[in-house]
Protein backbone atom coordinates (compact mmCIF):
# COMPACT_ATOMS: atom_id res chain seq x y z
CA UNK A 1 7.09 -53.24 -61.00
CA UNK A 2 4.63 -56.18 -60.37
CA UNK A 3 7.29 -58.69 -60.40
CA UNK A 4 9.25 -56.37 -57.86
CA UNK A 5 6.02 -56.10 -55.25
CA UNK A 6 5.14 -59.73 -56.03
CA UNK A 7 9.13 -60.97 -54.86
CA UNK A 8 9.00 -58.62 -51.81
CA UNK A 9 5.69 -60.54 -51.11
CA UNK A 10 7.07 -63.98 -51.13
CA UNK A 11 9.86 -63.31 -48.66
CA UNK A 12 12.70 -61.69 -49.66
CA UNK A 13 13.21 -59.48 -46.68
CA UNK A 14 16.99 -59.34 -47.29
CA UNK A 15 16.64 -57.73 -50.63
CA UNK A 16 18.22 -54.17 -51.21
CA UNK A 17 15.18 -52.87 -52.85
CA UNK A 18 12.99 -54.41 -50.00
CA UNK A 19 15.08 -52.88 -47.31
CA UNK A 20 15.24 -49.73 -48.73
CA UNK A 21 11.30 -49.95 -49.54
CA UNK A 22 10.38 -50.11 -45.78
CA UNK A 23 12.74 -47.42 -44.87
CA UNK A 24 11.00 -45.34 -47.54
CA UNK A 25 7.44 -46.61 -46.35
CA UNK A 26 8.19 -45.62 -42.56
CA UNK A 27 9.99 -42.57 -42.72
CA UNK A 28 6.92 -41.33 -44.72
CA UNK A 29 4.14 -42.42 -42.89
CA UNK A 30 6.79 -41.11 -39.46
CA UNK A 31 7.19 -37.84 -41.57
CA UNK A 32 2.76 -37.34 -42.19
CA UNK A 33 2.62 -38.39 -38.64
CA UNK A 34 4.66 -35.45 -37.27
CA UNK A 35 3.26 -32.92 -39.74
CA UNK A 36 -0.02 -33.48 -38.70
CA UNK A 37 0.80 -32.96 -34.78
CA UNK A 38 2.81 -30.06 -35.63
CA UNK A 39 -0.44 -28.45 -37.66
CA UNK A 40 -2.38 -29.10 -34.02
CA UNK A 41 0.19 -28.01 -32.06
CA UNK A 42 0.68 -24.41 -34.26
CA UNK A 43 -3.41 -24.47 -34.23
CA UNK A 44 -2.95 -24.44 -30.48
CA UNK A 45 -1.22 -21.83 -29.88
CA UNK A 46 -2.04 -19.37 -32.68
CA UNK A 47 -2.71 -16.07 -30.78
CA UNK A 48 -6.15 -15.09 -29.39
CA UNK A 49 -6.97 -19.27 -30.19
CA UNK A 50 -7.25 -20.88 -26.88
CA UNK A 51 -5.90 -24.23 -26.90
CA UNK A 52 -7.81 -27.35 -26.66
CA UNK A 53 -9.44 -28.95 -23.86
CA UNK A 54 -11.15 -32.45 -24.57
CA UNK A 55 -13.81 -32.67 -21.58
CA UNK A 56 -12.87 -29.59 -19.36
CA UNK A 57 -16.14 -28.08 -18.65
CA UNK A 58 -16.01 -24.20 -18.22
CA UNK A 59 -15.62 -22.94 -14.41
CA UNK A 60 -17.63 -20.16 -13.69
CA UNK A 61 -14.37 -18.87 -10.92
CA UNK A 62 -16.50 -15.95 -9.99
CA UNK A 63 -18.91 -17.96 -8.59
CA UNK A 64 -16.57 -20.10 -6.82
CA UNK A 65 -14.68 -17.39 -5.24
CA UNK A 66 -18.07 -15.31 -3.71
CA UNK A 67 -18.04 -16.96 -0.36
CA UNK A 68 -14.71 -16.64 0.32
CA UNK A 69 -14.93 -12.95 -0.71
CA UNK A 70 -17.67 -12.74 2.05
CA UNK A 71 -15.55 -14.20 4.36
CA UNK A 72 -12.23 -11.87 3.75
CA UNK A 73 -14.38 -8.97 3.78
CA UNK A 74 -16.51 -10.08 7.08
CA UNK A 75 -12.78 -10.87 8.73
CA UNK A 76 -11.63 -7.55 7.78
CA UNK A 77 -14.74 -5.24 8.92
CA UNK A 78 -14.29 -7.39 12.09
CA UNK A 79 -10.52 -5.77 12.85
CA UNK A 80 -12.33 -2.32 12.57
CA UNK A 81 -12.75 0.23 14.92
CA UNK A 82 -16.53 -0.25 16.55
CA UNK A 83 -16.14 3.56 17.57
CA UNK A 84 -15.06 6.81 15.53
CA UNK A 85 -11.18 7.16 14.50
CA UNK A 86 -8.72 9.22 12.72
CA UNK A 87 -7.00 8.58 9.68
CA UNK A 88 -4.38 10.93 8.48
CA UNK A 89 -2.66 11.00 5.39
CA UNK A 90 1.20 12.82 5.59
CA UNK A 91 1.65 12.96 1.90
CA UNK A 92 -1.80 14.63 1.09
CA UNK A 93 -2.16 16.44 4.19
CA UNK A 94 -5.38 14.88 4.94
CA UNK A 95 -7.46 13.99 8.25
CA UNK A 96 -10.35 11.93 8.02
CA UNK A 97 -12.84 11.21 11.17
CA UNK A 98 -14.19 7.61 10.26
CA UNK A 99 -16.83 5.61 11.89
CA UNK A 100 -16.57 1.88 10.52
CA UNK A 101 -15.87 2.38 6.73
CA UNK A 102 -18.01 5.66 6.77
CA UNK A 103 -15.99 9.20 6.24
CA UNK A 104 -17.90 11.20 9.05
CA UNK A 105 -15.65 14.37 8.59
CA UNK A 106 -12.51 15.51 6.34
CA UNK A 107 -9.81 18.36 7.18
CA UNK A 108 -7.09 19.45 5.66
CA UNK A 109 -3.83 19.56 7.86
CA UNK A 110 -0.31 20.45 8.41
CA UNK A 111 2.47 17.27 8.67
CA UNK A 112 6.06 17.01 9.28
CA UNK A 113 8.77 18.55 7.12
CA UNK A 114 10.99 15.55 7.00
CA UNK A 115 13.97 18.46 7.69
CA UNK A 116 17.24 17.73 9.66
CA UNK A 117 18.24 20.31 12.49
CA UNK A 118 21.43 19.99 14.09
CA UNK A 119 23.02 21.71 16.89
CA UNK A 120 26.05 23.98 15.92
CA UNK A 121 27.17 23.64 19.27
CA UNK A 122 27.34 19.96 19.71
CA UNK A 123 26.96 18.08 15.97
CA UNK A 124 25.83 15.02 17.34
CA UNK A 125 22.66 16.68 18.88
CA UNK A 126 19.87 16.26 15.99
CA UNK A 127 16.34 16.51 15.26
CA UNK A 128 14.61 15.11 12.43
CA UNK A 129 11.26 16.89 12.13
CA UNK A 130 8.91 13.84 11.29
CA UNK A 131 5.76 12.99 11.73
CA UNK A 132 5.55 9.42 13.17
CA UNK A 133 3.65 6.91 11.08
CA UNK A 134 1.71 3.79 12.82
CA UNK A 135 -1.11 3.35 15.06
CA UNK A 136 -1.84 5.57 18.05
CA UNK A 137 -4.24 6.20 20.60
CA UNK A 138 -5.94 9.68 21.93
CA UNK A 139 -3.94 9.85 25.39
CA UNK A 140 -5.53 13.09 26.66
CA UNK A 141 -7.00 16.15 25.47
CA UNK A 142 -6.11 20.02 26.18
CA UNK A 143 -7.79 22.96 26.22
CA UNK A 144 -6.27 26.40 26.11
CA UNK A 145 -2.21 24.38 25.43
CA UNK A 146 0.87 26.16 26.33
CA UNK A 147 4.08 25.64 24.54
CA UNK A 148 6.80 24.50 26.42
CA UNK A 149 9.64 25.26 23.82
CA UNK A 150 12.06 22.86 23.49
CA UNK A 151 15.89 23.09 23.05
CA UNK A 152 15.68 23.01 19.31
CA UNK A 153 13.02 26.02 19.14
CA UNK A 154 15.71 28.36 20.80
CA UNK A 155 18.82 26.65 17.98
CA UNK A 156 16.46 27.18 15.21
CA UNK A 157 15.77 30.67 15.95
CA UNK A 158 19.46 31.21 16.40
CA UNK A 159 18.77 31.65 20.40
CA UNK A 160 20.67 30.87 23.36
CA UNK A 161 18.61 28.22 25.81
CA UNK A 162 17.20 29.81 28.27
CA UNK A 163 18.32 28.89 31.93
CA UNK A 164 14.56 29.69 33.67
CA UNK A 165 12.42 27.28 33.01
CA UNK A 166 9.32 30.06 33.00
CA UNK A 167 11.14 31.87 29.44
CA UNK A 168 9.70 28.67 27.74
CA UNK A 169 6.39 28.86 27.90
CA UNK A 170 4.97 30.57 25.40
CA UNK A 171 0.69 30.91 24.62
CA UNK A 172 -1.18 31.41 21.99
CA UNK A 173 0.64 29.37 19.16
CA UNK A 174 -1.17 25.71 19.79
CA UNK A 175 -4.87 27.31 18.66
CA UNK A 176 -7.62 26.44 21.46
CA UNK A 177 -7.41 22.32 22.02
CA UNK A 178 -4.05 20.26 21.80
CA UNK A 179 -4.74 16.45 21.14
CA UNK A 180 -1.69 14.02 22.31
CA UNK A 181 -1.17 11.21 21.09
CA UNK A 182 2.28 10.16 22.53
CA UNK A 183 5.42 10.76 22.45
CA UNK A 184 5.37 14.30 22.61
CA UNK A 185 3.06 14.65 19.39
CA UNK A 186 0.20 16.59 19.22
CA UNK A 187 -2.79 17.41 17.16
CA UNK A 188 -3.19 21.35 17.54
CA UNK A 189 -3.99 24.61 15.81
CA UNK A 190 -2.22 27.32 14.29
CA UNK A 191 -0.89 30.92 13.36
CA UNK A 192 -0.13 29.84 9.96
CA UNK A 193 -3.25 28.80 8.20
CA UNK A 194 -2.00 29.71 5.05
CA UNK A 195 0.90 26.89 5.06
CA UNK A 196 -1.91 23.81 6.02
CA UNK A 197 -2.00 21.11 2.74
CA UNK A 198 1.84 21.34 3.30
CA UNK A 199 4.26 19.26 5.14
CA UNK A 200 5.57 21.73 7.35
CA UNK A 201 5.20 21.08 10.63
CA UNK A 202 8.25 19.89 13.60
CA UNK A 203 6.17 16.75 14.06
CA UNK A 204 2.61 17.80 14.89
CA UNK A 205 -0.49 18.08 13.31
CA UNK A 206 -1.50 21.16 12.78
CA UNK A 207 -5.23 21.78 11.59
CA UNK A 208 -7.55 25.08 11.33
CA UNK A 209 -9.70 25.74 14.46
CA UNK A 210 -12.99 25.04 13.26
CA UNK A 211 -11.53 21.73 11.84
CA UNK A 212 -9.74 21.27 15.42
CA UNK A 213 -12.82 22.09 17.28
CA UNK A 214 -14.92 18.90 15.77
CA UNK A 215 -11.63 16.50 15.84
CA UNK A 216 -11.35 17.77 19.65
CA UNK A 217 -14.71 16.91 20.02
CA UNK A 218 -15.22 13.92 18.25
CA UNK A 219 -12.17 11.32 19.40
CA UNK A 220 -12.80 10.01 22.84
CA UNK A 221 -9.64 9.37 25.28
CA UNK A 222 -8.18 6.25 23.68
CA UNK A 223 -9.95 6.79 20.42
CA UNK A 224 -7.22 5.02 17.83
CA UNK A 225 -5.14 7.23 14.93
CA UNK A 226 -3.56 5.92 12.21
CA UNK A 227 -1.16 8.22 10.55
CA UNK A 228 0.50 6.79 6.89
């Protein structure tokens, strides 16, 4: 053995045994190298052990984030109503009178059915009974409403239309104040207190009359509504 280690010392590079000795000395320092990286690396990983970060200091992100948190929350008070508004909810059946953030006054209400009616006279004449979802405004405000029917009333009752004008008004069903707020939609009372929480309605908003009475009230010509 020393004679072996003493002739690969003086030279003899292109001996067999010399050759194969290096091979055998770098594939096992190559193999101890890789074992130890893949120990680290498994380390690493290993669940609920974070890995490793030489000379990352810990970020306190909370901190960080605070002023812009102000900011996003100034920015969105800011697109606020300064006055009070309505909110109203069509899949809880819910009106809320707000002022700023603050809930000022809740009411439960009456919303569209969602229902289909179509003319058996003429198919392509349809209503879909909906209330409309976006932003509105408080365009005027009613008291004592009349009803001027409308074609689909008469269908829906199984009626013929009526040719003077006068046989569609009808009183009494609307409650004491009507509230428009475009298109033909209202915020009103009604007959059929018993069905409010439930989406009922043609399109309106029905509401009880003590609940109509402060909403009537309360919302100013032009006062917004949001309806979701």
């Amino acid at each position: 053995m020393f004679n072996f280690f003493r002739s690969f010392s003086d030279g003899r590079w292109k001996s067999g045994w010399g050759l194969l000795l290096a091979g055998l000395l770098l594939l096992t320092v190559g193999f101890l190298f890789l074992s130890i990286k893949a120990t680290d690396t498994a380390a690493s990983l290993a669940p609920g052990k974070p890995a490793p970060s030489p000379g990352l200091k810990k970020r306190d992100v909370r901190s960080e984030l605070a002023p812009e948190d102000q900011k996003l929350r100034k920015a969105i008070q800011s697109l606020s109503p300064k006055g009070i508004y309505a909110v109203v909810d069509t899949a809880k059946n819910r009106l809320w009178l707000k002022r700023g953030e603050s809930v000022v006054y809740e009411a439960v209400v009456s919303t569209g059915s969602g229902t289909t009616l179509t003319d058996p006279k003429n198919p392509d004449r349809r209503w879909l009974f909906e209330t409309p979802r976006g932003e509105f405004r408080v365009q005027s405000k009613i008291r004592n409403p009349v009803w001027i029917k409308p074609d689909w009333a008469f269908i829906e009752e199984g009626e013929a239309l009526p040719i003077d004008a006068r046989d569609r008004v009808e009183g009494g069903v609307l409650g004491e104040y009507a509230i428009a707020f475009g298109n033909g939609y209202f915020i009103h009372g009604t007959l059929y207190t018993r069905m409010l929480g439930q989406n009922v309605t043609h399109g309106c908003i029905r509401m009880a009359d003590k609940d109509l009475e402060v909403v009537y009230k309360s919302l100013p010509n032009g006062a917004p509504i949001y309806i979701f």
